[in-house]
mmCIF file with all atom_site columns, C-alpha atoms in Angstrom:
data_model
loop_
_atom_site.group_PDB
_atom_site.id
_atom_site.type_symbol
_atom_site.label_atom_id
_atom_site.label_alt_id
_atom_site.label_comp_id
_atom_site.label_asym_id
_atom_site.label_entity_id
_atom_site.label_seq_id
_atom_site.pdbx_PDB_ins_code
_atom_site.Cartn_x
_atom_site.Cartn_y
_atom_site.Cartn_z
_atom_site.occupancy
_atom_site.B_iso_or_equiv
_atom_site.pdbx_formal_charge
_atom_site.auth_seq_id
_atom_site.auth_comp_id
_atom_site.auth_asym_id
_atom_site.auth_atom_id
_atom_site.pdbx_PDB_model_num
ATOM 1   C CA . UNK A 1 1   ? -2.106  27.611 -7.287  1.00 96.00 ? 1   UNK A CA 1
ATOM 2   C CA . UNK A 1 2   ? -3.626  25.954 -4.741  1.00 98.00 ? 2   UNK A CA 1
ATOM 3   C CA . UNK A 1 3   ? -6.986  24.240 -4.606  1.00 98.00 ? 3   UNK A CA 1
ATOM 4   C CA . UNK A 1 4   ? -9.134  21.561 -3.996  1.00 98.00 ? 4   UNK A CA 1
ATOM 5   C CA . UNK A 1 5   ? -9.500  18.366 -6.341  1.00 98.00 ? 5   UNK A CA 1
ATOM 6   C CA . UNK A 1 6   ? -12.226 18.753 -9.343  1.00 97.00 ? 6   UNK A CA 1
ATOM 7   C CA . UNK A 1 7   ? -13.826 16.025 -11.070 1.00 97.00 ? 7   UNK A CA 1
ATOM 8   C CA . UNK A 1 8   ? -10.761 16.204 -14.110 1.00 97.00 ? 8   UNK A CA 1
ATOM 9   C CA . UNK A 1 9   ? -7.823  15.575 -11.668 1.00 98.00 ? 9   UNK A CA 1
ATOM 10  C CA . UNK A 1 10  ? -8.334  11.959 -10.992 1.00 98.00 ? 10  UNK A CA 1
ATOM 11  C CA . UNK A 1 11  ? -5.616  10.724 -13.108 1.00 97.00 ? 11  UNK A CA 1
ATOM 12  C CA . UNK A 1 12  ? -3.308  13.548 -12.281 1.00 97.00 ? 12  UNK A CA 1
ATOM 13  C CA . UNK A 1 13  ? -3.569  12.588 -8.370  1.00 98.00 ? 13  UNK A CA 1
ATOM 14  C CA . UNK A 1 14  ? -3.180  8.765  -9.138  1.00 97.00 ? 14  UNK A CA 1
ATOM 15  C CA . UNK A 1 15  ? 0.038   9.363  -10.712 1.00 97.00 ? 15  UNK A CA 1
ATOM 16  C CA . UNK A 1 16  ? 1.254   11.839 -8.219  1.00 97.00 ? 16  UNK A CA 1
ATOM 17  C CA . UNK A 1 17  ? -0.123  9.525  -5.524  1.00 97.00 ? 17  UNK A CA 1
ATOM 18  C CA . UNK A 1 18  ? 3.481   6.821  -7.543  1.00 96.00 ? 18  UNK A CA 1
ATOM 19  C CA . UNK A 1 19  ? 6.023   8.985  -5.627  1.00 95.00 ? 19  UNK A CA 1
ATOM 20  C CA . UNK A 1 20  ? 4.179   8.892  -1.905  1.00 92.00 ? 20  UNK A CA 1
ATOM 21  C CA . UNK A 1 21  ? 4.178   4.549  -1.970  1.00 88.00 ? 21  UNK A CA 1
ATOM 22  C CA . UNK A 1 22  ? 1.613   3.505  -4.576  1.00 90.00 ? 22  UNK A CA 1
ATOM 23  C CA . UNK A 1 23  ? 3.715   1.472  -7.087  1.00 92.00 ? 23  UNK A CA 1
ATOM 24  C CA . UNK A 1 24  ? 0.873   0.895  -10.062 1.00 93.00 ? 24  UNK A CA 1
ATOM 25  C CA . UNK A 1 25  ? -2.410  3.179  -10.961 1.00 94.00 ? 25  UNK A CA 1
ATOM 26  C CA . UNK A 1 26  ? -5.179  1.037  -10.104 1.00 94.00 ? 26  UNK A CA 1
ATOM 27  C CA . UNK A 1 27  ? -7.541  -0.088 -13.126 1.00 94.00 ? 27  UNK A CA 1
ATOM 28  C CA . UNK A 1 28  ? -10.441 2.559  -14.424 1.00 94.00 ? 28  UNK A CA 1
ATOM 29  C CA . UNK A 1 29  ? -13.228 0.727  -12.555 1.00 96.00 ? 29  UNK A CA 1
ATOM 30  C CA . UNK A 1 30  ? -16.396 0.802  -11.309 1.00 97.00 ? 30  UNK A CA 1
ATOM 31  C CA . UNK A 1 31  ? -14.959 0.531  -7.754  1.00 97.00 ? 31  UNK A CA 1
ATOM 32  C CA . UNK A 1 32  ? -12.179 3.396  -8.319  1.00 97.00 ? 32  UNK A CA 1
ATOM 33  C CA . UNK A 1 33  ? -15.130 5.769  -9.780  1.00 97.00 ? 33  UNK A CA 1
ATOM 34  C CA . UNK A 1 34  ? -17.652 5.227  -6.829  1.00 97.00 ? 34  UNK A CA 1
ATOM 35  C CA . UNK A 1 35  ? -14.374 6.277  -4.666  1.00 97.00 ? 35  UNK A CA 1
ATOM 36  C CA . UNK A 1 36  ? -13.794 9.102  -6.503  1.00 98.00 ? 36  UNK A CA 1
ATOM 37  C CA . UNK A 1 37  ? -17.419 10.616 -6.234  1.00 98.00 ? 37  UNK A CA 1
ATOM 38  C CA . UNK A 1 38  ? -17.522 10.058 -2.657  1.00 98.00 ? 38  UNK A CA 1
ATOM 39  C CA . UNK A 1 39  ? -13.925 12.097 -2.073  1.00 98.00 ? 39  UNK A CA 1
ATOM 40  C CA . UNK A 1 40  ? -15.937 15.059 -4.227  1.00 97.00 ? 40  UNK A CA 1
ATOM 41  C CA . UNK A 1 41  ? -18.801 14.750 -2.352  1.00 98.00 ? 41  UNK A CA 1
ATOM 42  C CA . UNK A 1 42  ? -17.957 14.716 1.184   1.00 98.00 ? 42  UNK A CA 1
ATOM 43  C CA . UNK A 1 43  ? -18.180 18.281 2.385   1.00 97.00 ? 43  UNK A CA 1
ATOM 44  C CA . UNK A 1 44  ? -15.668 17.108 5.645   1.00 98.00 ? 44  UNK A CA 1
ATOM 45  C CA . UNK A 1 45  ? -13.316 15.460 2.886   1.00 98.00 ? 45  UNK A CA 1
ATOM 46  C CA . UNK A 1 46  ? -10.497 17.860 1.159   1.00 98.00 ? 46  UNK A CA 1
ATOM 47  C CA . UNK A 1 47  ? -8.274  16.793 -1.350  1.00 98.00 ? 47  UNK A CA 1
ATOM 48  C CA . UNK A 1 48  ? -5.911  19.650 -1.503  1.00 98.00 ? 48  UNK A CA 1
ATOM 49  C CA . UNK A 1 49  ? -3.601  19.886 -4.520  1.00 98.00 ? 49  UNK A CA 1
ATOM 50  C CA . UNK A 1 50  ? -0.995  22.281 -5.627  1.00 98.00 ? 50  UNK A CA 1
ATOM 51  C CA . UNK A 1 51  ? -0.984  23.004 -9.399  1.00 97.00 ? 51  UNK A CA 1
ATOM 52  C CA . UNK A 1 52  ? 2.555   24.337 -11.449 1.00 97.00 ? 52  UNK A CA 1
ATOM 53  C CA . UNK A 1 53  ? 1.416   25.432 -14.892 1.00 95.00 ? 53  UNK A CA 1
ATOM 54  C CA . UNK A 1 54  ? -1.368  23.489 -15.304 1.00 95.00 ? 54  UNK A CA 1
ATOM 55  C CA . UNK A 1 55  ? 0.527   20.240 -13.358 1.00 97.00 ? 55  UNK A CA 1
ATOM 56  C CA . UNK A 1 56  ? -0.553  18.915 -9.998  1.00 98.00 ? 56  UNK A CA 1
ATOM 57  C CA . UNK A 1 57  ? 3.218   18.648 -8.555  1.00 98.00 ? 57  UNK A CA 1
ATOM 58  C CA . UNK A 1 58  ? 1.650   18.404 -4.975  1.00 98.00 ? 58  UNK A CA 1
ATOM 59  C CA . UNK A 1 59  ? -1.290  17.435 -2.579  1.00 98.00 ? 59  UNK A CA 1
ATOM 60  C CA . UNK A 1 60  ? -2.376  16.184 1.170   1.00 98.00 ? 60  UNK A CA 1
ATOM 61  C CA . UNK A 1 61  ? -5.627  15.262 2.506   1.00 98.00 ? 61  UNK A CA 1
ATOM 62  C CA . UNK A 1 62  ? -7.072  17.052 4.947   1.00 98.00 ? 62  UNK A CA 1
ATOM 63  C CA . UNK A 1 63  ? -10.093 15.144 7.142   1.00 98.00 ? 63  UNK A CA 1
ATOM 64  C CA . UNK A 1 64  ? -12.370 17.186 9.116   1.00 98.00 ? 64  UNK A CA 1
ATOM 65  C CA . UNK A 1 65  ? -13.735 14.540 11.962  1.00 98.00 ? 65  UNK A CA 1
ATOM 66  C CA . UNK A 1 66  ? -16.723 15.182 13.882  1.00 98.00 ? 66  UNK A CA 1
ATOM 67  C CA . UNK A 1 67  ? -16.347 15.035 17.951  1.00 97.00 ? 67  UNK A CA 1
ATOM 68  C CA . UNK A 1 68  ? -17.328 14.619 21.285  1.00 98.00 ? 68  UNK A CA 1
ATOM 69  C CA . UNK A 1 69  ? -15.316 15.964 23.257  1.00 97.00 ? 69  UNK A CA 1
ATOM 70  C CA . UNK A 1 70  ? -13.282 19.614 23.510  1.00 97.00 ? 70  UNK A CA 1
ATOM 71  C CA . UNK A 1 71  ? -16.624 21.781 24.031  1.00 97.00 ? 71  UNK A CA 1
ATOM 72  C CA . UNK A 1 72  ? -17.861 19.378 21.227  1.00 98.00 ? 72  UNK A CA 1
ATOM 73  C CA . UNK A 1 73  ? -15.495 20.613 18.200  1.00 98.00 ? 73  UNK A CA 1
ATOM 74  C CA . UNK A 1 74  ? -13.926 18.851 15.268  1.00 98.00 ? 74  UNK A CA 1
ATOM 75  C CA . UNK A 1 75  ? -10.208 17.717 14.737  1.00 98.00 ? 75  UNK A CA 1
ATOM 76  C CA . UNK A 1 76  ? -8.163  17.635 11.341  1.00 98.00 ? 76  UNK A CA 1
ATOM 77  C CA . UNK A 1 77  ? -6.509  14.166 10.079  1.00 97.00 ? 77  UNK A CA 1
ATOM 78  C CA . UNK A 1 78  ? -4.006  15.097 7.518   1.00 97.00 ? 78  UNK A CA 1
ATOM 79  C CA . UNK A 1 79  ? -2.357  12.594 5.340   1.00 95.00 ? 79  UNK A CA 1
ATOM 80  C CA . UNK A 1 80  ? -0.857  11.655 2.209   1.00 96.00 ? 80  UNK A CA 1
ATOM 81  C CA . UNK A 1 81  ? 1.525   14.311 1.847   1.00 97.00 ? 81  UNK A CA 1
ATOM 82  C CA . UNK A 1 82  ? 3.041   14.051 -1.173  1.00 97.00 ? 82  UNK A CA 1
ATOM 83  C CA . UNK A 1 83  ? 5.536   16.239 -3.909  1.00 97.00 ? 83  UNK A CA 1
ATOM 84  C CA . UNK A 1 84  ? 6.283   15.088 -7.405  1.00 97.00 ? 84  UNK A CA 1
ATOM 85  C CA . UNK A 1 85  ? 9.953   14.592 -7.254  1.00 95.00 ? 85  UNK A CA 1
ATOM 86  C CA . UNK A 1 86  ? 10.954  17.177 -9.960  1.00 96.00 ? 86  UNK A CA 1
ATOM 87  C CA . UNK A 1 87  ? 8.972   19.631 -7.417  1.00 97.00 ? 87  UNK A CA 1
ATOM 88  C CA . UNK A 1 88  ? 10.108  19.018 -4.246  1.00 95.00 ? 88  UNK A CA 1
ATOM 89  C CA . UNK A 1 89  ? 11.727  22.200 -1.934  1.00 94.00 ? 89  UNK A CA 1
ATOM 90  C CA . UNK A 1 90  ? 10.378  24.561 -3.361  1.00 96.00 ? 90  UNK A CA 1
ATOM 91  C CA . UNK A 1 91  ? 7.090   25.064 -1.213  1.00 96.00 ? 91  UNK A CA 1
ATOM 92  C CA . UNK A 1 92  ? 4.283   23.247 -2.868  1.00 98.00 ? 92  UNK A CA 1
ATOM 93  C CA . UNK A 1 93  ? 4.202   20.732 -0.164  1.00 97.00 ? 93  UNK A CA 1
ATOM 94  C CA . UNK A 1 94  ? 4.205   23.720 2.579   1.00 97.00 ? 94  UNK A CA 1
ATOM 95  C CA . UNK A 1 95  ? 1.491   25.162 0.624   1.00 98.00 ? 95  UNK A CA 1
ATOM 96  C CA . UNK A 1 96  ? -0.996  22.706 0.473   1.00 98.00 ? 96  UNK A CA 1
ATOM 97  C CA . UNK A 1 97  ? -0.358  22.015 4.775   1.00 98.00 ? 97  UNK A CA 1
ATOM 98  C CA . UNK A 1 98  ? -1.058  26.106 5.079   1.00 98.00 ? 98  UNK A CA 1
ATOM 99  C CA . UNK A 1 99  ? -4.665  25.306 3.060   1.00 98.00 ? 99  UNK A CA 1
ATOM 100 C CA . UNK A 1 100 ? -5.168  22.477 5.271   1.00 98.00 ? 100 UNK A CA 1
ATOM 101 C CA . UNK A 1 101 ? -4.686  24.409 8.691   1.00 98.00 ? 101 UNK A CA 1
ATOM 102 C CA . UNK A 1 102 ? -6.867  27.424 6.945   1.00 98.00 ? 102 UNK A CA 1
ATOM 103 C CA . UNK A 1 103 ? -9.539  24.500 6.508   1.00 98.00 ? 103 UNK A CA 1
ATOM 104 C CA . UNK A 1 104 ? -9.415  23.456 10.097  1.00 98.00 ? 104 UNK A CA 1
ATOM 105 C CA . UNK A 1 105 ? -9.442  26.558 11.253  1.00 98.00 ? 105 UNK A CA 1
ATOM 106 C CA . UNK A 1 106 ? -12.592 27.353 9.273   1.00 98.00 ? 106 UNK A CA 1
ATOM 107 C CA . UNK A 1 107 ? -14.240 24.240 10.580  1.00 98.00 ? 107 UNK A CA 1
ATOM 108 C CA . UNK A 1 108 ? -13.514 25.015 14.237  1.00 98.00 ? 108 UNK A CA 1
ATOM 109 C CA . UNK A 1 109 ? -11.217 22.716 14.463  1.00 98.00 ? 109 UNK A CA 1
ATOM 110 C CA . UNK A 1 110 ? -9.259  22.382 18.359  1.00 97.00 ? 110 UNK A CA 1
ATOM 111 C CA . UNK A 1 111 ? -6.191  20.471 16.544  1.00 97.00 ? 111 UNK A CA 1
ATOM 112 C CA . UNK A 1 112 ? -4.961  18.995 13.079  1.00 97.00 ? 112 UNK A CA 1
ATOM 113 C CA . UNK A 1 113 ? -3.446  15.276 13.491  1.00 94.00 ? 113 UNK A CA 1
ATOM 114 C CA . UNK A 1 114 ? -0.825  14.217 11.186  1.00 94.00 ? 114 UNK A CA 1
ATOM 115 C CA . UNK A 1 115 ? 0.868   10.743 10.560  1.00 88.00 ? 115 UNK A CA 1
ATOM 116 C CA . UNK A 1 116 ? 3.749   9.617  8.488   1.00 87.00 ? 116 UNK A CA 1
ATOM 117 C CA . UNK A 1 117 ? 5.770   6.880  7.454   1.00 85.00 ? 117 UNK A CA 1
ATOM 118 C CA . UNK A 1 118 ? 8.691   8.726  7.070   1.00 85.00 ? 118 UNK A CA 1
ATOM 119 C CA . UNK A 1 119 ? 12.054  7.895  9.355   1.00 86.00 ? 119 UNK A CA 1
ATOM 120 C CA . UNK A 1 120 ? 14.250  10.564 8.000   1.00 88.00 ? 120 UNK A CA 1
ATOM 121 C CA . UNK A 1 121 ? 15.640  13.874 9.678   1.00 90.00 ? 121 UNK A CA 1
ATOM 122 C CA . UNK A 1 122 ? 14.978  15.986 6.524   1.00 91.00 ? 122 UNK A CA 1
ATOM 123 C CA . UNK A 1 123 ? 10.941  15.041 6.501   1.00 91.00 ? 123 UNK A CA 1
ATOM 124 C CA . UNK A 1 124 ? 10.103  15.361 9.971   1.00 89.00 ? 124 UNK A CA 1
ATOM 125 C CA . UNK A 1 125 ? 11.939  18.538 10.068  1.00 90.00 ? 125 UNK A CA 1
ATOM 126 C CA . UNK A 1 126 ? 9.988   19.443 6.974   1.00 92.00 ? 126 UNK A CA 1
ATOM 127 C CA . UNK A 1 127 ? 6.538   18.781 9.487   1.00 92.00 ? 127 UNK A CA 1
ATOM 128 C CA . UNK A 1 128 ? 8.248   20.342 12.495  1.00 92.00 ? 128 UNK A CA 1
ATOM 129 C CA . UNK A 1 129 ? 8.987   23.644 10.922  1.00 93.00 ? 129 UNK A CA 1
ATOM 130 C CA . UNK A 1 130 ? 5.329   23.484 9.139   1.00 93.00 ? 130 UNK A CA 1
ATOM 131 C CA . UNK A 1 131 ? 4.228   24.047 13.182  1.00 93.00 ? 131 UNK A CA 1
ATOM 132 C CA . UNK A 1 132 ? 3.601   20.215 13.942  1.00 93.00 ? 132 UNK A CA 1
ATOM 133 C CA . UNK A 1 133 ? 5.273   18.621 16.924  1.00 91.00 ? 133 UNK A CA 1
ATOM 134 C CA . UNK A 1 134 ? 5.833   14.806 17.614  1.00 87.00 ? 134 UNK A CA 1
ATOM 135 C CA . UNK A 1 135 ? 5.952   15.012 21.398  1.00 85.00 ? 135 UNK A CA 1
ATOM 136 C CA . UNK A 1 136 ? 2.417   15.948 22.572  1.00 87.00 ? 136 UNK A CA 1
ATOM 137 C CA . UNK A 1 137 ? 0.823   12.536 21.088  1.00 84.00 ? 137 UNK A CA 1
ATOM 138 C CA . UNK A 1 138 ? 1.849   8.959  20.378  1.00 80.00 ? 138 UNK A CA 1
ATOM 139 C CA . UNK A 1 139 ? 0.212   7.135  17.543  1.00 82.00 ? 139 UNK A CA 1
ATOM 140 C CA . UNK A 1 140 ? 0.201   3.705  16.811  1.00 84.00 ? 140 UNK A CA 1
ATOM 141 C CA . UNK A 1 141 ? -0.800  2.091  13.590  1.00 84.00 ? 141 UNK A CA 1
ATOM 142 C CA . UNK A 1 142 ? -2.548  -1.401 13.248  1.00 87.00 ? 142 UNK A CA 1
ATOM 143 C CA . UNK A 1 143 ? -2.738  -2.510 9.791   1.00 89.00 ? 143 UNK A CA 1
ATOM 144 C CA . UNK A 1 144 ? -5.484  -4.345 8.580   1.00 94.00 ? 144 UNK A CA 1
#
């Protein structure tokens, strides 16, 4: 089933979040909780997740960002792709992208920008055939 993020799946996304690049859960904290509510709270922030008998095996984020320009409509920033490795090609991933778009859409979105760390043939073919294309933009990164 997929859905957006309730209060109750915090822990469930910080351990899926160990097979995207996180190495450690970050400590219960007053910092990680004030994070939290904001993610629930912001209407233009969706934590999608995909949920296998009563296990979140999948999720992205999908960003709906405000705009200027393009007859004054929103874009999509999607990120943090991720599949539980005992899940992986079987869909749940592809899922939670379809729910994404479907947001964007809703929101009036003119495109949906994606990024990711990934090098290998077998993930970008994974975005490609999900309907994203690496040749219209360029991104750069600049980490702070």
């Amino acid at each position: 089933m997929v859905r957006e993020v309730t209060f109750e799946d915090l822990d469930s996304m910080l351990e899926l979040y160990l097979f995207l690049h996180e190495k450690t859960i970050p400590e219960h904290d007053e910092h990680l909780a004030e994070i939290w509510e904001k993610i629930l709270t912001d209407e233009d922030y969706h934590l999608i997740v995909n949920e296998v008998d009563g296990k979140i095996v999948s999720s992205c984020t999908c960003i709906i960002i405000p705009n200027l320009t393009w007859n004054v409509r929103p874009y999509a920033f999607v990120e943090n792709v991720v599949t539980h490795e005992d899940y992986r090609k079987c869909g749940y991933a592809r899922a939670c992208l379809d729910y994404a778009k479907s947001v964007a859409q809703g929101a009036d979105c003119y495109k949906i920008f994606l990024m990711t760390g990934a090098k290998d043939a077998e993930t970008l073919g994974f975005y490609e055939h999900a309907g994203y294309n690496s040749g219209d933009k360029t991104g750069f990164i600049q980490w702070l």
